[in-house]
Amino acid sequence: MAYIVVATQNEHKVDEYRELLKDQGVELRSLKEYPNFPEVEENGKTFAENAALKAVAASKYCDVPAFADDSGLEVEALDGRPGIYSARYAPTSAERIEKLLGELEGCENRRARFVCVIAIAINGEVIETFEGEVKGVITAIPRGEGGFGYDPVFQPDGYDQTFGEMAPELKNSISHRANAVKKAVEFIEDEMSVLDSDF
Ligand code: IMP
């Protein structure tokens, strides 16, 4: 069995990844199994750099192949902000949404995209990165209780619902993470042997 550890403390993400990888013959381990894994400072300048920092640290610490993602929301009218600072834009999810809607007040261009970059590392070295995106608009008010983060104010193109209103299965099939993970899975299927690791 191939193992891969997902380097995130976000249990929402672990659940999403477990669901996305369930038919791949890859056993997903979470950092819960490595409680002393030190927090990695995300001081990269891009999603890819931050994903790489986390994947490299986890592959070294856990001694198994690791992948990590970095993701965020890029809003066209804000020149791509909050971008890599999406998690740090304001202290809580509710405040982040309030701040975003405040910045966009009266703004006609509501275009935005979620971006996710996944990095896979083995023995402390990045072997590949994959980018996924989903485009949509920022709604006027939050709608829906599902998902996390900016989900209640993001309505993907082609749908009437926000991510917050959608069934998780639907979000998980069209999200930025899903699109990045599809590319990563194709790579994992082709390169399965690199992930075979006994420990
Ligand atoms: P990360 O954990 O460093 O990737 O932080 C990404 C931040 O971007 C999260 O804390 C959320 O605020 C936001 N974000 C990323 N993906 C999603 C998503 O699927 N839905 C809503 N917000 C997201």
mmCIF file of C-alpha atoms and ligand atoms in Angstrom:
data_model
loop_
_atom_site.group_PDB
_atom_site.id
_atom_site.type_symbol
_atom_site.label_atom_id
_atom_site.label_comp_id
_atom_site.label_asym_id
_atom_site.label_seq_id
_atom_site.Cartn_x
_atom_site.Cartn_y
_atom_site.Cartn_z
ATOM 1 C CA MET A 1 0.000 0.000 0.000
ATOM 2 C CA ALA A 2 1.237 3.467 -0.852
ATOM 3 C CA TYR A 3 1.098 6.029 1.917
ATOM 4 C CA ILE A 4 0.981 9.726 1.676
ATOM 5 C CA VAL A 5 0.669 12.212 4.484
ATOM 6 C CA VAL A 6 -1.323 15.368 3.947
ATOM 7 C CA ALA A 7 0.400 18.279 5.644
ATOM 8 C CA THR A 8 -2.503 20.327 6.954
ATOM 9 C CA GLN A 9 -4.015 20.971 10.368
ATOM 10 C CA ASN A 10 -7.358 21.771 8.710
ATOM 11 C CA GLU A 11 -9.640 18.777 9.286
ATOM 12 C CA HIS A 12 -12.097 20.067 6.632
ATOM 13 C CA LYS A 13 -9.342 19.715 4.088
ATOM 14 C CA VAL A 14 -8.339 16.252 5.335
ATOM 15 C CA ASP A 15 -11.955 15.091 4.898
ATOM 16 C CA GLU A 16 -12.141 16.618 1.426
ATOM 17 C CA TYR A 17 -8.879 14.932 0.406
ATOM 18 C CA ARG A 18 -9.846 11.569 1.873
ATOM 19 C CA GLU A 19 -13.041 11.687 -0.182
ATOM 20 C CA LEU A 20 -11.172 12.787 -3.312
ATOM 21 C CA LEU A 21 -8.504 10.069 -2.963
ATOM 22 C CA LYS A 22 -10.703 7.215 -1.753
ATOM 23 C CA ASP A 23 -10.537 5.146 -4.952
ATOM 24 C CA GLN A 24 -6.858 5.657 -5.632
ATOM 25 C CA GLY A 25 -5.297 2.867 -3.557
ATOM 26 C CA VAL A 26 -3.379 5.462 -1.582
ATOM 27 C CA GLU A 27 -3.723 5.552 2.177
ATOM 28 C CA LEU A 28 -3.989 9.100 3.364
ATOM 29 C CA ARG A 29 -2.417 9.889 6.721
ATOM 30 C CA SER A 30 -3.120 13.086 8.521
ATOM 31 C CA LEU A 31 -0.888 15.150 10.788
ATOM 32 C CA LYS A 32 -3.094 13.993 13.670
ATOM 33 C CA GLU A 33 -0.891 10.897 13.580
ATOM 34 C CA TYR A 34 2.145 13.152 14.048
ATOM 35 C CA PRO A 35 1.030 15.397 16.912
ATOM 36 C CA ASN A 36 4.479 16.925 17.439
ATOM 37 C CA PHE A 37 4.889 18.098 13.859
ATOM 38 C CA PRO A 38 6.024 21.713 14.268
ATOM 39 C CA GLU A 39 4.026 24.464 12.628
ATOM 40 C CA VAL A 40 5.557 25.571 9.330
ATOM 41 C CA GLU A 41 5.882 29.300 8.747
ATOM 42 C CA GLU A 42 4.174 30.127 5.460
ATOM 43 C CA ASN A 43 6.537 32.865 4.355
ATOM 44 C CA GLY A 44 6.513 32.084 0.632
ATOM 45 C CA LYS A 45 5.440 34.701 -1.908
ATOM 46 C CA THR A 46 3.225 32.394 -3.953
ATOM 47 C CA PHE A 47 0.758 29.561 -3.355
ATOM 48 C CA ALA A 48 3.331 27.162 -4.861
ATOM 49 C CA GLU A 49 6.124 28.312 -2.529
ATOM 50 C CA ASN A 50 3.931 27.920 0.558
ATOM 51 C CA ALA A 51 2.685 24.478 -0.532
ATOM 52 C CA ALA A 52 6.295 23.398 -1.130
ATOM 53 C CA LEU A 53 7.449 24.612 2.301
ATOM 54 C CA LYS A 54 4.778 22.516 4.030
ATOM 55 C CA ALA A 55 5.226 19.387 1.866
ATOM 56 C CA VAL A 56 9.017 19.406 2.260
ATOM 57 C CA ALA A 57 8.814 19.806 6.039
ATOM 58 C CA ALA A 58 6.237 17.013 6.390
ATOM 59 C CA SER A 59 8.088 14.570 4.140
ATOM 60 C CA LYS A 60 11.228 15.047 6.241
ATOM 61 C CA TYR A 61 9.481 14.890 9.600
ATOM 62 C CA CYS A 62 7.140 11.956 8.843
ATOM 63 C CA ASP A 63 9.606 10.089 6.641
ATOM 64 C CA VAL A 64 6.926 9.249 4.075
ATOM 65 C CA PRO A 65 5.872 11.006 0.881
ATOM 66 C CA ALA A 66 3.866 14.100 1.712
ATOM 67 C CA PHE A 67 1.681 16.537 -0.029
ATOM 68 C CA ALA A 68 0.494 19.939 1.027
ATOM 69 C CA ASP A 69 -1.638 22.583 -0.491
ATOM 70 C CA ASP A 70 -1.903 26.282 -0.303
ATOM 71 C CA SER A 71 -5.083 27.904 -1.406
ATOM 72 C CA GLY A 72 -6.942 31.137 -1.353
ATOM 73 C CA LEU A 73 -9.305 33.523 -2.979
ATOM 74 C CA GLU A 74 -8.221 36.004 -5.657
ATOM 75 C CA VAL A 75 -10.621 38.861 -6.323
ATOM 76 C CA GLU A 76 -10.224 40.650 -9.651
ATOM 77 C CA ALA A 77 -11.302 44.123 -8.476
ATOM 78 C CA LEU A 78 -8.840 43.883 -5.561
ATOM 79 C CA ASP A 79 -5.884 43.059 -7.817
ATOM 80 C CA GLY A 80 -5.875 39.462 -6.649
ATOM 81 C CA ARG A 81 -6.210 40.116 -2.937
ATOM 82 C CA PRO A 82 -6.575 38.494 -0.437
ATOM 83 C CA GLY A 83 -4.641 35.796 -2.379
ATOM 84 C CA ILE A 84 -1.971 34.070 -0.303
ATOM 85 C CA TYR A 85 -3.171 36.121 2.672
ATOM 86 C CA SER A 86 -6.732 34.693 2.506
ATOM 87 C CA ALA A 87 -6.454 32.960 5.880
ATOM 88 C CA ARG A 88 -4.876 36.050 7.495
ATOM 89 C CA TYR A 89 -7.087 38.735 5.915
ATOM 90 C CA ALA A 90 -8.985 39.216 9.207
ATOM 91 C CA PRO A 91 -9.120 37.206 12.481
ATOM 92 C CA THR A 92 -12.258 35.080 11.958
ATOM 93 C CA SER A 93 -14.146 33.684 8.973
ATOM 94 C CA ALA A 94 -17.082 35.996 9.649
ATOM 95 C CA GLU A 95 -14.777 39.039 9.832
ATOM 96 C CA ARG A 96 -12.967 38.008 6.656
ATOM 97 C CA ILE A 97 -16.285 37.850 4.798
ATOM 98 C CA GLU A 98 -17.432 41.161 6.252
ATOM 99 C CA LYS A 99 -14.169 42.856 5.264
ATOM 100 C CA LEU A 100 -14.335 41.423 1.746
ATOM 101 C CA LEU A 101 -17.928 42.545 1.192
ATOM 102 C CA GLY A 102 -16.992 45.978 2.595
ATOM 103 C CA GLU A 103 -14.090 46.349 0.163
ATOM 104 C CA LEU A 104 -16.359 45.366 -2.735
ATOM 105 C CA GLU A 105 -19.251 47.624 -1.759
ATOM 106 C CA GLY A 106 -20.571 49.429 -4.831
ATOM 107 C CA CYS A 107 -18.169 47.532 -7.032
ATOM 108 C CA GLU A 108 -19.642 46.113 -10.228
ATOM 109 C CA ASN A 109 -16.842 43.691 -10.980
ATOM 110 C CA ARG A 110 -17.450 40.770 -8.611
ATOM 111 C CA ARG A 111 -15.239 38.282 -10.509
ATOM 112 C CA ALA A 112 -13.065 36.022 -8.345
ATOM 113 C CA ARG A 113 -11.372 32.655 -8.364
ATOM 114 C CA PHE A 114 -10.304 30.141 -5.782
ATOM 115 C CA VAL A 115 -6.835 28.759 -6.409
ATOM 116 C CA CYS A 116 -5.206 25.667 -4.953
ATOM 117 C CA VAL A 117 -1.641 24.534 -5.499
ATOM 118 C CA ILE A 118 -0.606 21.076 -4.337
ATOM 119 C CA ALA A 119 3.048 20.168 -3.874
ATOM 120 C CA ILE A 120 4.238 16.575 -3.482
ATOM 121 C CA ALA A 121 7.551 16.021 -1.714
ATOM 122 C CA ILE A 122 9.643 12.955 -1.061
ATOM 123 C CA ASN A 123 12.679 12.903 1.234
ATOM 124 C CA GLY A 124 12.590 16.652 1.630
ATOM 125 C CA GLU A 125 12.408 17.477 -2.071
ATOM 126 C CA VAL A 126 9.483 18.719 -4.122
ATOM 127 C CA ILE A 127 8.862 16.369 -7.021
ATOM 128 C CA GLU A 128 5.836 18.105 -8.588
ATOM 129 C CA THR A 129 3.308 20.882 -8.107
ATOM 130 C CA PHE A 130 -0.226 21.054 -9.518
ATOM 131 C CA GLU A 131 -2.579 24.033 -9.761
ATOM 132 C CA GLY A 132 -6.361 23.962 -9.766
ATOM 133 C CA GLU A 133 -8.846 26.826 -9.942
ATOM 134 C CA VAL A 134 -12.557 27.514 -9.932
ATOM 135 C CA LYS A 135 -13.928 30.778 -11.248
ATOM 136 C CA GLY A 136 -17.008 32.588 -10.055
ATOM 137 C CA VAL A 137 -18.394 35.729 -8.449
ATOM 138 C CA ILE A 138 -18.578 37.224 -4.951
ATOM 139 C CA THR A 139 -22.220 37.481 -3.916
ATOM 140 C CA ALA A 140 -23.790 40.589 -2.349
ATOM 141 C CA ILE A 141 -24.550 38.798 0.922
ATOM 142 C CA PRO A 142 -23.438 35.495 2.488
ATOM 143 C CA ARG A 143 -25.655 32.503 1.636
ATOM 144 C CA GLY A 144 -25.511 29.008 3.148
ATOM 145 C CA GLU A 145 -23.997 27.412 6.213
ATOM 146 C CA GLY A 146 -21.917 24.698 4.547
ATOM 147 C CA GLY A 147 -18.231 24.464 3.787
ATOM 148 C CA PHE A 148 -15.756 26.850 5.391
ATOM 149 C CA GLY A 149 -13.942 30.131 4.869
ATOM 150 C CA TYR A 150 -15.308 32.242 2.026
ATOM 151 C CA ASP A 151 -17.747 29.542 0.819
ATOM 152 C CA PRO A 152 -20.951 31.496 1.679
ATOM 153 C CA VAL A 153 -19.956 34.409 -0.603
ATOM 154 C CA PHE A 154 -18.506 32.457 -3.542
ATOM 155 C CA GLN A 155 -20.831 31.414 -6.351
ATOM 156 C CA PRO A 156 -19.057 29.323 -8.988
ATOM 157 C CA ASP A 157 -19.779 29.992 -12.675
ATOM 158 C CA GLY A 158 -22.650 27.893 -14.014
ATOM 159 C CA TYR A 159 -24.378 27.427 -10.621
ATOM 160 C CA ASP A 160 -27.075 29.339 -8.731
ATOM 161 C CA GLN A 161 -25.809 28.265 -5.331
ATOM 162 C CA THR A 162 -22.821 29.478 -3.358
ATOM 163 C CA PHE A 163 -20.291 26.910 -2.134
ATOM 164 C CA GLY A 164 -21.905 27.439 1.279
ATOM 165 C CA GLU A 165 -25.282 26.297 -0.063
ATOM 166 C CA MET A 166 -24.017 23.382 -2.123
ATOM 167 C CA ALA A 167 -23.983 19.728 -1.133
ATOM 168 C CA PRO A 168 -20.382 18.942 -0.131
ATOM 169 C CA GLU A 169 -20.210 16.244 -2.831
ATOM 170 C CA LEU A 170 -20.947 18.838 -5.491
ATOM 171 C CA LYS A 171 -18.444 21.354 -4.125
ATOM 172 C CA ASN A 172 -15.848 18.580 -3.880
ATOM 173 C CA SER A 173 -16.355 17.655 -7.525
ATOM 174 C CA ILE A 174 -15.831 21.165 -8.964
ATOM 175 C CA SER A 175 -13.618 22.978 -6.456
ATOM 176 C CA HIS A 176 -10.118 24.347 -6.950
ATOM 177 C CA ARG A 177 -8.886 21.582 -4.630
ATOM 178 C CA ALA A 178 -10.695 18.946 -6.705
ATOM 179 C CA ASN A 179 -9.117 20.294 -9.885
ATOM 180 C CA ALA A 180 -5.628 20.329 -8.379
ATOM 181 C CA VAL A 181 -6.098 16.898 -6.831
ATOM 182 C CA LYS A 182 -7.276 15.417 -10.153
ATOM 183 C CA LYS A 183 -3.962 16.429 -11.669
ATOM 184 C CA ALA A 184 -2.060 15.112 -8.632
ATOM 185 C CA VAL A 185 -3.950 11.798 -8.771
ATOM 186 C CA GLU A 186 -3.089 11.290 -12.440
ATOM 187 C CA PHE A 187 0.535 11.798 -11.482
ATOM 188 C CA ILE A 188 0.256 9.465 -8.467
ATOM 189 C CA GLU A 189 -1.334 6.755 -10.649
ATOM 190 C CA ASP A 190 1.488 7.032 -13.180
ATOM 191 C CA GLU A 191 4.225 7.215 -10.566
ATOM 192 C CA MET A 192 2.686 4.952 -7.917
ATOM 193 C CA SER A 193 6.017 3.235 -7.226
ATOM 194 C CA VAL A 194 7.571 6.456 -5.919
ATOM 195 C CA LEU A 195 4.979 6.507 -3.168
ATOM 196 C CA ASP A 196 5.453 2.892 -2.043
ATOM 197 C CA SER A 197 7.034 3.175 1.303
ATOM 198 C CA ASP A 198 7.136 0.727 4.182
ATOM 199 C CA PHE A 199 7.312 2.080 7.645
HETATM 200 P P1 IMP B 1 -4.521 27.709 3.578
HETATM 201 O O1 IMP B 1 -4.973 26.745 4.612
HETATM 202 O O2 IMP B 1 -3.233 28.393 3.861
HETATM 203 O O3 IMP B 1 -4.562 27.086 2.200
HETATM 204 O O4 IMP B 1 -5.564 28.887 3.660
HETATM 205 C C1 IMP B 1 -6.425 29.154 2.665
HETATM 206 C C2 IMP B 1 -7.505 30.113 3.110
HETATM 207 O O5 IMP B 1 -8.200 30.444 1.909
HETATM 208 C C3 IMP B 1 -8.522 29.474 4.045
HETATM 209 O O6 IMP B 1 -8.294 29.780 5.375
HETATM 210 C C4 IMP B 1 -9.813 30.106 3.551
HETATM 211 O O7 IMP B 1 -9.960 31.359 4.136
HETATM 212 C C5 IMP B 1 -9.560 30.286 2.068
HETATM 213 N N1 IMP B 1 -10.012 29.084 1.334
HETATM 214 C C6 IMP B 1 -9.253 28.137 0.731
HETATM 215 N N2 IMP B 1 -10.014 27.170 0.181
HETATM 216 C C7 IMP B 1 -11.272 27.507 0.469
HETATM 217 C C8 IMP B 1 -12.521 26.884 0.177
HETATM 218 O O8 IMP B 1 -12.636 25.798 -0.425
HETATM 219 N N3 IMP B 1 -13.593 27.531 0.627
HETATM 220 C C9 IMP B 1 -13.545 28.708 1.296
HETATM 221 N N4 IMP B 1 -12.411 29.310 1.625
HETATM 222 C C10 IMP B 1 -11.275 28.726 1.200
#
